[in-house]
Coordinates of C-alpha atoms in Angstrom, one line a residue:
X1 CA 93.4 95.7 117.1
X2 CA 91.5 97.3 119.5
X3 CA 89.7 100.9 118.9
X4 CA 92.4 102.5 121.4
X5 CA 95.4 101.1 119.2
X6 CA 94.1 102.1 116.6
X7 CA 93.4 106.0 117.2
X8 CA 97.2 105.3 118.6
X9 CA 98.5 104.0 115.0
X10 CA 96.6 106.6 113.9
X11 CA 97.5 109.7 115.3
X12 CA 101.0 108.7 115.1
X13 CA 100.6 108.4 111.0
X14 CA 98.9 111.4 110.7
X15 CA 101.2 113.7 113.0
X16 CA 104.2 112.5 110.9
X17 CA 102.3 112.7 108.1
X18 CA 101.7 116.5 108.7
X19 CA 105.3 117.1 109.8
X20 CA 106.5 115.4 106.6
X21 CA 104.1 117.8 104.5
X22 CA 105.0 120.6 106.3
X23 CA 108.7 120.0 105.5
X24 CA 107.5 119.6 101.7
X25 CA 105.5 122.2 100.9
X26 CA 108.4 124.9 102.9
X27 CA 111.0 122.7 100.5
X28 CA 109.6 124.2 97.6
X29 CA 109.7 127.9 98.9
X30 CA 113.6 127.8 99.0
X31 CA 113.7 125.4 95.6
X32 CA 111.9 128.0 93.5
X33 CA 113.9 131.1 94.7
X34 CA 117.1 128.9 93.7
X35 CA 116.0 127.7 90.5
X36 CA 113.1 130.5 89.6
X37 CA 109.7 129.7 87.5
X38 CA 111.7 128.6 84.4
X39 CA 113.2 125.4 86.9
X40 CA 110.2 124.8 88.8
X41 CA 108.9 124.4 85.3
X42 CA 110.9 121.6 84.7
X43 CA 110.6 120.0 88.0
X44 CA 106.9 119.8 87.9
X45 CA 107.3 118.2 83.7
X46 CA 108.5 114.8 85.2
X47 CA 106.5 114.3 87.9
X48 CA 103.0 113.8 86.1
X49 CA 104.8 110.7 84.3
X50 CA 106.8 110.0 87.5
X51 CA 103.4 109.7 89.8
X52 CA 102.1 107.0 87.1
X53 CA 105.2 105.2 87.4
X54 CA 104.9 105.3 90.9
X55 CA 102.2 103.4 90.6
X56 CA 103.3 101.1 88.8
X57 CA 106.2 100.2 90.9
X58 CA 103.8 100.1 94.2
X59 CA 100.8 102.1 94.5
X60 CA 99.1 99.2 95.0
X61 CA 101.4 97.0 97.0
X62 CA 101.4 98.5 100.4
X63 CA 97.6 98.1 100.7
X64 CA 97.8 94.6 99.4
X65 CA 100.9 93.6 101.6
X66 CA 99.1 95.3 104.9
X67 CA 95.7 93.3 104.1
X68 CA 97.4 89.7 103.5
X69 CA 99.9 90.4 106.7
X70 CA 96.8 91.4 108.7
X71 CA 95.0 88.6 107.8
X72 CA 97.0 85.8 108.6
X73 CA 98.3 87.7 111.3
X74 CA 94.7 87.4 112.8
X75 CA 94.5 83.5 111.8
X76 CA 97.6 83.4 114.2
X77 CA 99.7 82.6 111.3
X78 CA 102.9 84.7 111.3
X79 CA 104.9 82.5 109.7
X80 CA 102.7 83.0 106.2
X81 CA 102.3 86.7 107.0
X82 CA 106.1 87.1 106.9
X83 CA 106.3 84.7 103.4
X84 CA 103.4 86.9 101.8
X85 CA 105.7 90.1 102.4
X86 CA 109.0 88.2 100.5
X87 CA 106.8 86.7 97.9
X88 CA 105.9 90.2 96.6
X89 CA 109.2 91.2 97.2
X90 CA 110.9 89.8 93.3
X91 CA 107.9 91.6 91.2
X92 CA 107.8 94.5 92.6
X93 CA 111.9 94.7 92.4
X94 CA 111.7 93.3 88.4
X95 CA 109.0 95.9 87.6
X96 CA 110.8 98.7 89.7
X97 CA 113.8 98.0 87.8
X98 CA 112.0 97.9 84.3
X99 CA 110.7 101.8 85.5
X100 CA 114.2 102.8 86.2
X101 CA 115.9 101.7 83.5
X102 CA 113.3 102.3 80.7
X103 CA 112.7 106.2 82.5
X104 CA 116.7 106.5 82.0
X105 CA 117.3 105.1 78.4
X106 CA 114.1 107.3 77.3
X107 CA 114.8 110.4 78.8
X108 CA 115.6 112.9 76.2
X109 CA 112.7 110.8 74.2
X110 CA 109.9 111.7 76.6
X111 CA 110.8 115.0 77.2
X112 CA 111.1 116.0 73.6
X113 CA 107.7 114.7 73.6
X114 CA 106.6 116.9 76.2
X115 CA 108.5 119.9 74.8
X116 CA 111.6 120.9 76.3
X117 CA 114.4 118.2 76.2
X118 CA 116.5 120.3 78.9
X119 CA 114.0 117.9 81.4
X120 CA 115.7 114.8 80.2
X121 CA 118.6 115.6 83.0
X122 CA 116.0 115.6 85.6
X123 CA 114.2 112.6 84.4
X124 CA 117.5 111.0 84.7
X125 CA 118.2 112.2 88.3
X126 CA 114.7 111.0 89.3
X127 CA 115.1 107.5 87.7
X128 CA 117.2 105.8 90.7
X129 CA 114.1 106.3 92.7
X130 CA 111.6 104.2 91.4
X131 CA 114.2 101.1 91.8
X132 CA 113.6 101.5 95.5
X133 CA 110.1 102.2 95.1
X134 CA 108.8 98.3 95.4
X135 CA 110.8 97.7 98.4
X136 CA 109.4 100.9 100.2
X137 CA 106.0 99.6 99.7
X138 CA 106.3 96.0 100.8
X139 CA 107.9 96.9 103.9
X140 CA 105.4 99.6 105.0
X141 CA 103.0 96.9 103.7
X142 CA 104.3 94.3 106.0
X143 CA 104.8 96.9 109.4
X144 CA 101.2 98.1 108.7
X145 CA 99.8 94.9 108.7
X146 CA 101.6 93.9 111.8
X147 CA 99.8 97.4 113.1
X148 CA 103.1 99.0 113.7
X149 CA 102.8 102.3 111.9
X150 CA 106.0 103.9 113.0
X151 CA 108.2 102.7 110.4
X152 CA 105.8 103.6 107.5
X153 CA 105.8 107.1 109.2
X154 CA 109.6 107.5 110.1
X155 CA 110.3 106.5 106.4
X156 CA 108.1 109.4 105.1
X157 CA 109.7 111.9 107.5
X158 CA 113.0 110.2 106.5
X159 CA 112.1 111.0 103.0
X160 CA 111.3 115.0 102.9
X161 CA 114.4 115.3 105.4
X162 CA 117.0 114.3 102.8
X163 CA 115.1 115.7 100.4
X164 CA 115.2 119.3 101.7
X165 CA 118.7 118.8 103.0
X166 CA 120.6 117.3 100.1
X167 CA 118.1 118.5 97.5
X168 CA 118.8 121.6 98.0
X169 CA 122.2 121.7 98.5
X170 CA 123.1 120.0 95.8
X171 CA 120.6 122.5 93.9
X172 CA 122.4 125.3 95.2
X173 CA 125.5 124.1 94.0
X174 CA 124.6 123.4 90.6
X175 CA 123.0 126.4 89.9
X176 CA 126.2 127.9 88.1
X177 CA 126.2 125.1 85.3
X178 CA 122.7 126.4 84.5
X179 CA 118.8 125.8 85.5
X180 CA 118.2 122.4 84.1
X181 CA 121.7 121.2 85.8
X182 CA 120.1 122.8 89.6
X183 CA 116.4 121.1 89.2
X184 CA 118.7 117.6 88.6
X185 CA 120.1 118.3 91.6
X186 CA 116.9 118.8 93.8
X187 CA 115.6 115.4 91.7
X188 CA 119.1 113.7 92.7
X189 CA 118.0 114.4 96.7
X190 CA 114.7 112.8 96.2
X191 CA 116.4 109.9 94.5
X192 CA 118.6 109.5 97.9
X193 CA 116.0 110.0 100.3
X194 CA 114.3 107.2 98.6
X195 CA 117.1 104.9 99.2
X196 CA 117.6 106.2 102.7
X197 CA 114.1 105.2 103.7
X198 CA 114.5 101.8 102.2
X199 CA 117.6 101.2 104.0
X200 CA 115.5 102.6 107.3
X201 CA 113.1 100.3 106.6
X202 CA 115.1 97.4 106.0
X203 CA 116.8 97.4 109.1
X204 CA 113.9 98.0 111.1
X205 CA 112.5 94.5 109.5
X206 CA 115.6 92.9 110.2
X207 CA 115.6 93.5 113.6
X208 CA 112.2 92.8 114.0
X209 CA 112.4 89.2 112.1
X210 CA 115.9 88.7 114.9
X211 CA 113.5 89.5 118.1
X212 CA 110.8 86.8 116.3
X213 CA 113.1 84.0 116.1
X214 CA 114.8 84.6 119.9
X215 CA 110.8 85.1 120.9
X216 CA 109.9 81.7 119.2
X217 CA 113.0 79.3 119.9
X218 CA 112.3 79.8 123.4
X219 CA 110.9 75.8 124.2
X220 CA 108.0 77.2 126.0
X221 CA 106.9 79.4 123.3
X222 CA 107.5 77.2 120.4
X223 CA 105.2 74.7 121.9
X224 CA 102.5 77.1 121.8
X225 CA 103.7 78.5 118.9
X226 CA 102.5 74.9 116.8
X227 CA 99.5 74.8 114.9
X228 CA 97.9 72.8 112.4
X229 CA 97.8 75.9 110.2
X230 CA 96.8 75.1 106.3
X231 CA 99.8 75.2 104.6
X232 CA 99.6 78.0 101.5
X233 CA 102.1 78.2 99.0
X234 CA 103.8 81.0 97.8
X235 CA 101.9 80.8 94.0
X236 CA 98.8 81.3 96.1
X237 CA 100.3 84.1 98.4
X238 CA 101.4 86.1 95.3
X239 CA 98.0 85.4 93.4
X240 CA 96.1 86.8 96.9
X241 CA 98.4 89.6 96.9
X242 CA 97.8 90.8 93.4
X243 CA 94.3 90.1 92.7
X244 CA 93.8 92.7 95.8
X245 CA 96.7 94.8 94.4
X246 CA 96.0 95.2 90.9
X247 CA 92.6 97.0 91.2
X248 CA 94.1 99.4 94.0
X249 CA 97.2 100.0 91.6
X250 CA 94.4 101.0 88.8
X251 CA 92.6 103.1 91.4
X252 CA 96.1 105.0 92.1
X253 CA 96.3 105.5 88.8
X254 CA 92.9 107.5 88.3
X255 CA 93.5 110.7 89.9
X256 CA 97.1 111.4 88.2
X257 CA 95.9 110.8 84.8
X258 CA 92.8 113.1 85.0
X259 CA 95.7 115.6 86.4
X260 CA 97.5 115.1 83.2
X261 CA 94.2 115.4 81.4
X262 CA 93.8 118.8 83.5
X263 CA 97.6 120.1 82.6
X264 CA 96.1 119.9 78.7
X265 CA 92.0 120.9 78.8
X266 CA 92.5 123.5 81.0
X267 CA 95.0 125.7 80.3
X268 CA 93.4 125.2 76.8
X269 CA 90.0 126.0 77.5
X270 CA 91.5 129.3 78.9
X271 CA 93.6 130.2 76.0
X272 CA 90.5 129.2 73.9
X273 CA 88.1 131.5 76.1
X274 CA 90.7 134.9 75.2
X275 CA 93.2 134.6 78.6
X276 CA 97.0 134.8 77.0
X277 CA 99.5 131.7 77.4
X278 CA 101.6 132.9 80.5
X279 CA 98.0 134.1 82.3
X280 CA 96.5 131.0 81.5
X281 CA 99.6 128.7 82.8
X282 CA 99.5 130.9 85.8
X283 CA 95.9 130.3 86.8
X284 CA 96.3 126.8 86.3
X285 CA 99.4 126.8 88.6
X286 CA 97.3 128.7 91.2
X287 CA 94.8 125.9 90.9
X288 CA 97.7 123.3 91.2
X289 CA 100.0 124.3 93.3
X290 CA 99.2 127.0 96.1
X291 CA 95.6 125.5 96.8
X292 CA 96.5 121.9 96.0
X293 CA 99.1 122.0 98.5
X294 CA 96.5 123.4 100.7
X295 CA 94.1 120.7 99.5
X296 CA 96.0 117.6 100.1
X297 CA 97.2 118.1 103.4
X298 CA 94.8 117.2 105.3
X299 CA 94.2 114.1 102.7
X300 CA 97.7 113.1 104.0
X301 CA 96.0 113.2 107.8
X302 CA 92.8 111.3 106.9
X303 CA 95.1 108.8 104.5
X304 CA 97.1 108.1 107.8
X305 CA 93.6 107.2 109.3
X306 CA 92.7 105.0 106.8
X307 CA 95.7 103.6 106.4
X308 CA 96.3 102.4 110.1
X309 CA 91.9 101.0 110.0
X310 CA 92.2 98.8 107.4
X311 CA 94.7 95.9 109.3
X312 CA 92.3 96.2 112.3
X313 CA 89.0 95.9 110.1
X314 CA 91.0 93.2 108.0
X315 CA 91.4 90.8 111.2
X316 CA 88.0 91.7 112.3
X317 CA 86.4 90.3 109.2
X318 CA 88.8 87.3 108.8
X319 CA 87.6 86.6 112.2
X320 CA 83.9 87.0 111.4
X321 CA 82.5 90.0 113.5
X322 CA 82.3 92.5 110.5
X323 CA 84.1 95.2 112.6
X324 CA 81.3 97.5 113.3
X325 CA 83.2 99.0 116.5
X326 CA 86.5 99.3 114.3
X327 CA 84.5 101.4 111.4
X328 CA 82.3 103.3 114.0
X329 CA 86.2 104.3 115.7
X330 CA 87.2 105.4 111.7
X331 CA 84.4 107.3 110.8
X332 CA 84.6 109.4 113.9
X333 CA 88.3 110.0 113.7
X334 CA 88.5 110.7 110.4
X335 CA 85.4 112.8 110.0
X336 CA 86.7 115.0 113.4
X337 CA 89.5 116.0 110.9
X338 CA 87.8 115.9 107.6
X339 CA 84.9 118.5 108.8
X340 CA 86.1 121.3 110.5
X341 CA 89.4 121.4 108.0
X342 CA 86.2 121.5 105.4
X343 CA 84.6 124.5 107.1
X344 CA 88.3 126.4 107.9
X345 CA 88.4 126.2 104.2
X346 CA 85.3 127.3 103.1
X347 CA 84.8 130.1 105.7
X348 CA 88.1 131.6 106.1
X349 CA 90.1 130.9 102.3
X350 CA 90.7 134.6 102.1
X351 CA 92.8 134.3 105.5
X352 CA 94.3 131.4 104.9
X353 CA 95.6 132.1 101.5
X354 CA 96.8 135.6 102.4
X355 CA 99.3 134.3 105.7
X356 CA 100.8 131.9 104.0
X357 CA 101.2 132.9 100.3
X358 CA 100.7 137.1 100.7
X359 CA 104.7 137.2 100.0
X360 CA 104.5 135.8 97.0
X361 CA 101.2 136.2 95.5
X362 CA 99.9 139.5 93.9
X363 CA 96.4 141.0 95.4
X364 CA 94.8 139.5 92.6
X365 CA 96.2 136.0 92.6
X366 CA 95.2 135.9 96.3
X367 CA 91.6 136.5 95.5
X368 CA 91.6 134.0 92.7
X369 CA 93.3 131.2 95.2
X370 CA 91.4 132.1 97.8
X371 CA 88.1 131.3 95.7
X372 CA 89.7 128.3 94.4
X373 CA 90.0 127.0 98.3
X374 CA 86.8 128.0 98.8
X375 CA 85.3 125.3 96.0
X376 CA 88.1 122.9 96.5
X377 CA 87.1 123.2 100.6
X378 CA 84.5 120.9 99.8
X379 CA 86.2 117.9 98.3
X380 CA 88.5 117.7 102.1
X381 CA 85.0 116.3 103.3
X382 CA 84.3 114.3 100.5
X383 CA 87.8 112.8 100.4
X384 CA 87.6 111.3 103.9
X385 CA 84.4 110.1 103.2
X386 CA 85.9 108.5 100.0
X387 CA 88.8 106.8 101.6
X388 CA 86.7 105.5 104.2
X389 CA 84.5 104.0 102.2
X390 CA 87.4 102.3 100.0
X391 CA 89.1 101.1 103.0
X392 CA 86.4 99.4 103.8
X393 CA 85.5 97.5 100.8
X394 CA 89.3 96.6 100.9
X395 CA 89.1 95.2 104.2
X396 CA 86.1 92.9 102.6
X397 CA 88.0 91.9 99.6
X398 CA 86.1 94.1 97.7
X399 CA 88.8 96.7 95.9
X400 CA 87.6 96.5 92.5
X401 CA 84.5 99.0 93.7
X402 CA 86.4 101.7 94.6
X403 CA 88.2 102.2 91.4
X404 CA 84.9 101.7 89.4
X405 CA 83.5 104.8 91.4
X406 CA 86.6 106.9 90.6
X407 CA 86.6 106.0 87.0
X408 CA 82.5 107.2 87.1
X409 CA 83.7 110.4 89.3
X410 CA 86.9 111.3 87.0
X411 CA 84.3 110.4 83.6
X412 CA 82.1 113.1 85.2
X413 CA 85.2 115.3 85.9
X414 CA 86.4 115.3 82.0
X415 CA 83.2 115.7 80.7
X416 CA 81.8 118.9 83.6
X417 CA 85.6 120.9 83.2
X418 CA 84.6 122.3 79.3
X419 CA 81.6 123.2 80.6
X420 CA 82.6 124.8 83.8
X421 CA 86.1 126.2 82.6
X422 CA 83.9 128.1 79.9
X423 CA 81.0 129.5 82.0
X424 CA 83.1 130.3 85.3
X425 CA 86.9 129.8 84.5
X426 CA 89.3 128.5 86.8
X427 CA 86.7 128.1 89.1
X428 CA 85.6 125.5 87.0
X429 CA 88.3 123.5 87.2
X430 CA 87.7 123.6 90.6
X431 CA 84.3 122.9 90.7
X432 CA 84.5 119.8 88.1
X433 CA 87.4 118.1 91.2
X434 CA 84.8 118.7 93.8
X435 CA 82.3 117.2 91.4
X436 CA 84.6 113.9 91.1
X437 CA 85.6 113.8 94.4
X438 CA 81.9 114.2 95.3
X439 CA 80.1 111.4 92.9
X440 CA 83.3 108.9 93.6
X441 CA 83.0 109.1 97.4
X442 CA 78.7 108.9 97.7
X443 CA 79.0 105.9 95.2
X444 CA 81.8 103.7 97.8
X445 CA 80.6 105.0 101.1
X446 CA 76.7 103.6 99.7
X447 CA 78.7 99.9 98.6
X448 CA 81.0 100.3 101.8
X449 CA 77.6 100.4 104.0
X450 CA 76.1 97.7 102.5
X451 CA 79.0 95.3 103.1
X452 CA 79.9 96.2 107.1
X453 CA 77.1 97.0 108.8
X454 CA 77.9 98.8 111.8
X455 CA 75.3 98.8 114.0
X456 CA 75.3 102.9 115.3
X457 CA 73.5 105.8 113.9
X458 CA 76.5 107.6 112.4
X459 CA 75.0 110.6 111.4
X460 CA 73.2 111.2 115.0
X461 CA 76.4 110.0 116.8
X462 CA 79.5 111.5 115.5
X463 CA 79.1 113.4 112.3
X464 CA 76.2 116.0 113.2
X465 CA 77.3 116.8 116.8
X466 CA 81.0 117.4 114.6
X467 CA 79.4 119.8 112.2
X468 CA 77.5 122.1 114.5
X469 CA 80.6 122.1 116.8
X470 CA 82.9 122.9 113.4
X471 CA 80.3 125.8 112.3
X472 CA 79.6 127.0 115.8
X473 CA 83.5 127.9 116.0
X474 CA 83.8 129.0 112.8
X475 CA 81.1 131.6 113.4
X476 CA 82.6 132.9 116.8
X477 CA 86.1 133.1 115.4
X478 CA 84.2 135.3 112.4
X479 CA 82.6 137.1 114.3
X480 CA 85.8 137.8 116.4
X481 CA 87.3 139.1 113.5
X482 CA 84.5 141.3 112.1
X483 CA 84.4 142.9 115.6
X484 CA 87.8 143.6 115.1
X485 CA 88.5 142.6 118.8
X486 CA 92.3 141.3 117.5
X487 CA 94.1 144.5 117.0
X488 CA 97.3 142.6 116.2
X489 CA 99.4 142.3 113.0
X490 CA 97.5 140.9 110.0
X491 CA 99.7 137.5 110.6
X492 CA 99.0 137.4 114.4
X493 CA 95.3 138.2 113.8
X494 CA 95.4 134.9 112.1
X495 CA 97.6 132.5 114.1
X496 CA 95.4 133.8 117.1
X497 CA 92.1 133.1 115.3
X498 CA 93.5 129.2 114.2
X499 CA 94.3 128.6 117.8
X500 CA 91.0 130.0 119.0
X501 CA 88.9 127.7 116.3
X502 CA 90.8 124.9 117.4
X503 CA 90.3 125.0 121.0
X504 CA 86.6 126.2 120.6
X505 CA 86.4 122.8 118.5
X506 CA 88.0 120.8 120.9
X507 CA 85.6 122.0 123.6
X508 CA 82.5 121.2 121.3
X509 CA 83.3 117.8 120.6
X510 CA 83.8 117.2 124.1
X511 CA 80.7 119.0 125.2
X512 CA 78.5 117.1 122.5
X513 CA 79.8 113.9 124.0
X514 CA 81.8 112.5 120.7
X515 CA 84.8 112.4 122.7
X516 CA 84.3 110.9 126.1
X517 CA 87.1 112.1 127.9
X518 CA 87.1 109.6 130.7
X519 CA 87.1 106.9 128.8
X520 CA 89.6 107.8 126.8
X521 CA 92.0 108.5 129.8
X522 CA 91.3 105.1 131.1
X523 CA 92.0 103.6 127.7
X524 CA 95.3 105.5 127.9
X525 CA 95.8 104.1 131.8
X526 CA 94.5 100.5 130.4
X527 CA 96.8 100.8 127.1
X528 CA 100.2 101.9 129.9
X529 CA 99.1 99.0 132.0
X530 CA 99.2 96.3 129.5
X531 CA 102.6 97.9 128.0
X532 CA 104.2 97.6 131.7
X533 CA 102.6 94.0 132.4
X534 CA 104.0 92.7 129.0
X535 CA 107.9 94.1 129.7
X536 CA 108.0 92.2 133.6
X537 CA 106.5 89.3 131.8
X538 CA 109.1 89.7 129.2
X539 CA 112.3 90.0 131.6
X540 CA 110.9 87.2 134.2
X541 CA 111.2 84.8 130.7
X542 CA 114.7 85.5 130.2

């Protein structure tokens, strides 16, 4: 894929991406005035056990699917690329299945366990969804390995659409049969809006495998089409598959179980340093929720990035020329998102915490989530860094590092957050996830290096010119504000001073040269041209 497809498959990831979390984080606004603290309670009990599941299910199939498509994709092998996708398909389904059935049966079980049976409804609403969960992730597995990220993207927006729609409809109908009955009904919408975005997705592959076979029965394109290709069997396909998919499947499984290892030490280490139960719970559900909404947002953006490199830098290796230009085109895009997201955060919490959560936040909660944003700022840079360094070891065959790195990162997680939570607080907690996110990401980028060289001075290139234009707005748009030149509304004070950051950060890249804007209009004009060349060339064959 060339570098202007790829920012293309990019930024159409990453815009849906942020649309789709938009529409989730303003779903739970409406959910908790519906069901109140007691039901968002019980919605967040399942979903620590539901993420692991997850998992399970697929968390590592999509990566593994999008690598072996890409690859034989690149050998000019499509044929294999489509059989690599079906072989996963009966494994996935069988341990999808398992999930479902086994989350169903054990319901009142687990959440005895956990401490309120009254969650057993809602693990039983939520259950349906992991038996589409393996079919999701082979399909946006196969499109992204054909570098076609709009399905993958549709199906997410798909997703949080029903979700809010039916969710909450059906939550607001429930709520007279009582709180536990309501949260099964926001669970039941995410259990549809899974099977709506496998049925999406399913038809967009059948349609896409109908315009293959018209393409390639065409006598002059089957001729060209032959090729002395190695044959590889389907025990093979499913072995390459899962050797890449098991160690990203224990990778996804990391940062969920030191959250579940969070939900106990730290509330814990709070009630053991004098804070009462409820103050505890509720400083840990600042740390949670508000600011890790806040937090992994732009994660989704610089996920979408990564996502939409690694077929590209998959083909480039398989074709032998290490894909220096394809990882020089990653880093830049993903650290033009990662850094100046990393100093909005660090410079401005205070702001951003009070517009969007002033309404339902007291003064003091503010100040303590503002704080937390302020640490947790720092772990948006080192989470781009991190998944660009994992993608490319991927791309290389080389998944097992990553997860090695985040099981070093989340060992010095559990063993800084005692310390921490008992010298600073909260604060801690949120200085111990910088810490992981921190030692995880400088131990893959360092392996990640090593195994694509890419032949530019990154630092001189892209990421310093990025960070003085990044800090250079920060400190106009502060100073704007402690001039007090915006006499407008505390809200429109804000919105004004995020549009002026981002338009004095647009200029700077452009003035530093990391975005040459001529060439990236004649890559536009070039991209068009090809697009219009390929349709007459298309209609004079029929």
């Amino acid at each position: 894929m060339k570098t202007r497809s790829f920012g293309r498959s990019a930024a159409v990831l990453a815009v849906i991406g942020i649309v789709a979390k938009l529409i989730g984080a303003l779903y739970r606004v409406p959910l908790t005035n519906i069901v109140g603290a007691e039901g968002m309670g019980l919605y967040q009990m399942v979903f620590p056990l539901y993420t692991v599941l997850l998992a399970f299910c697929g968390g590592g199939a999509v990566s593994a699917v999008s690598r072996v498509v890409a690859k034989y994709t690149a050998l000019g092998d499509d044929k294999t690329a489509g059989r690599a996708a079906r072989a996963a398909f009966i494994p996935l389904g069988a341990t999808s299945a398992v999930a479902a059935v086994a989350v169903a049966l054990l319901r009142n079980v687990i959440s005895g366990i956990q401490g309120n049976t009254d969650a057993g409804v809602a693990y039983l609403a939520l259950a349906p969804s992991l038996l589409f969960a393996g079919g999701i992730s082979v399909l946006r597995g196969y499109f992204q390995g054909k570098s076609n990220m709009t399905p993958s993207g549709v199906s997410q927006l798909i997703e949080q659409v029903i979700k809010l729609l039916l969710g909450l409809g059906l939550s607001r109908i429930l709520i007279g049969r009582g709180v536990r009955f309501a949260v099964a009904g926001a669970l039941i919408g995410v259990s549809a809006s899974e099977f709506v975005a496998l049925a999406y997705l399913a038809l967009r592959a059948l349609i896409a495998r109908k315009k293959r076979i018209v393409r390639t029965t065409r006598p002059e394109l089957a001729t060209e089409a032959a090729t002395d290709a190695v044959i590889v069997t389907d025990r093979e396909l499913l072995k390459e598959l899962y050797s890449f998919a098991l160690p990203v499947t224990l990778g996804s499984l990391v940062l969920p179980i030191t959250q579940m290892i969070d939900s106990v030490l730290v509330i814990n280490l709070l009630i053991g340093g004098g804070a009462g139960r409820e103050y505890a719970t509720a400083l840990f559900g600042l740390f949670v929720g508000p600011v890790g909404t806040l937090v992994n947002m732009p994660s989704v953006v610089v996920l979408s990035f990564a996502v939409a490199f690694l077929p590209a830098l998959t083909s480039a290796v398989e074709r032998g020329d290490g894909g220096a230009e394809t990882v020089r085109a990653a880093t830049k895009w993903i650290m033009l998102f990662a850094i100046p997201m990393t100093a909005a955060f660090m410079l401005f919490p205070d702001r951003i915490c009070g517009t969007l959560y002033r309404r339902g936040l007291t003064a003091e909660q503010l100040e303590t989530a503002a704080r937390l944003l302020r640490i947790q700022g720092i772990a948006v840079f080192y989470s781009g860094v991190l998944q660009l360094g994992t993608t490319v070891l991927q791309a290389n065959n080389k998944a097992h590092l990553p997860v090695i790195n985040l099981v070093i990162g989340a060992c010095v997680k559990v063993a800084l957050t005692p310390l921490l939570v008992r010298a600073f607080g909260i604060i801690g907690a949120a200085g111990a996830t910088a810490a992981f996110y921190a030692v995880a990401a400088t131990l893959t980028v360092r392996r990640a290096y090593k195994q694509s060289a890419i032949g530019a001075d990154i630092l001189r290139a892209f990421i310093l010119p990025t960070v003085f234009a990044a800090v250079a707005c920060a400190a106009f748009v502060g100073g704007v504000y402690l001039s007090r030149a915006l006499s407008l509304a505390y809200l429109w004070q804000n919105v004004v001073g995020a549009a002026l950051f981002v338009i004095c950060y647009v200029a700077g890249v452009i003035a530093t040269g990391v975005i040459d804007i001529k060439s990236t209009i004649a890559e536009i004009k070039n991209g068009r041209a090809v697009r219009r060349s390929k349709k007459v060339s298309g209609k004079s064959r029929k």
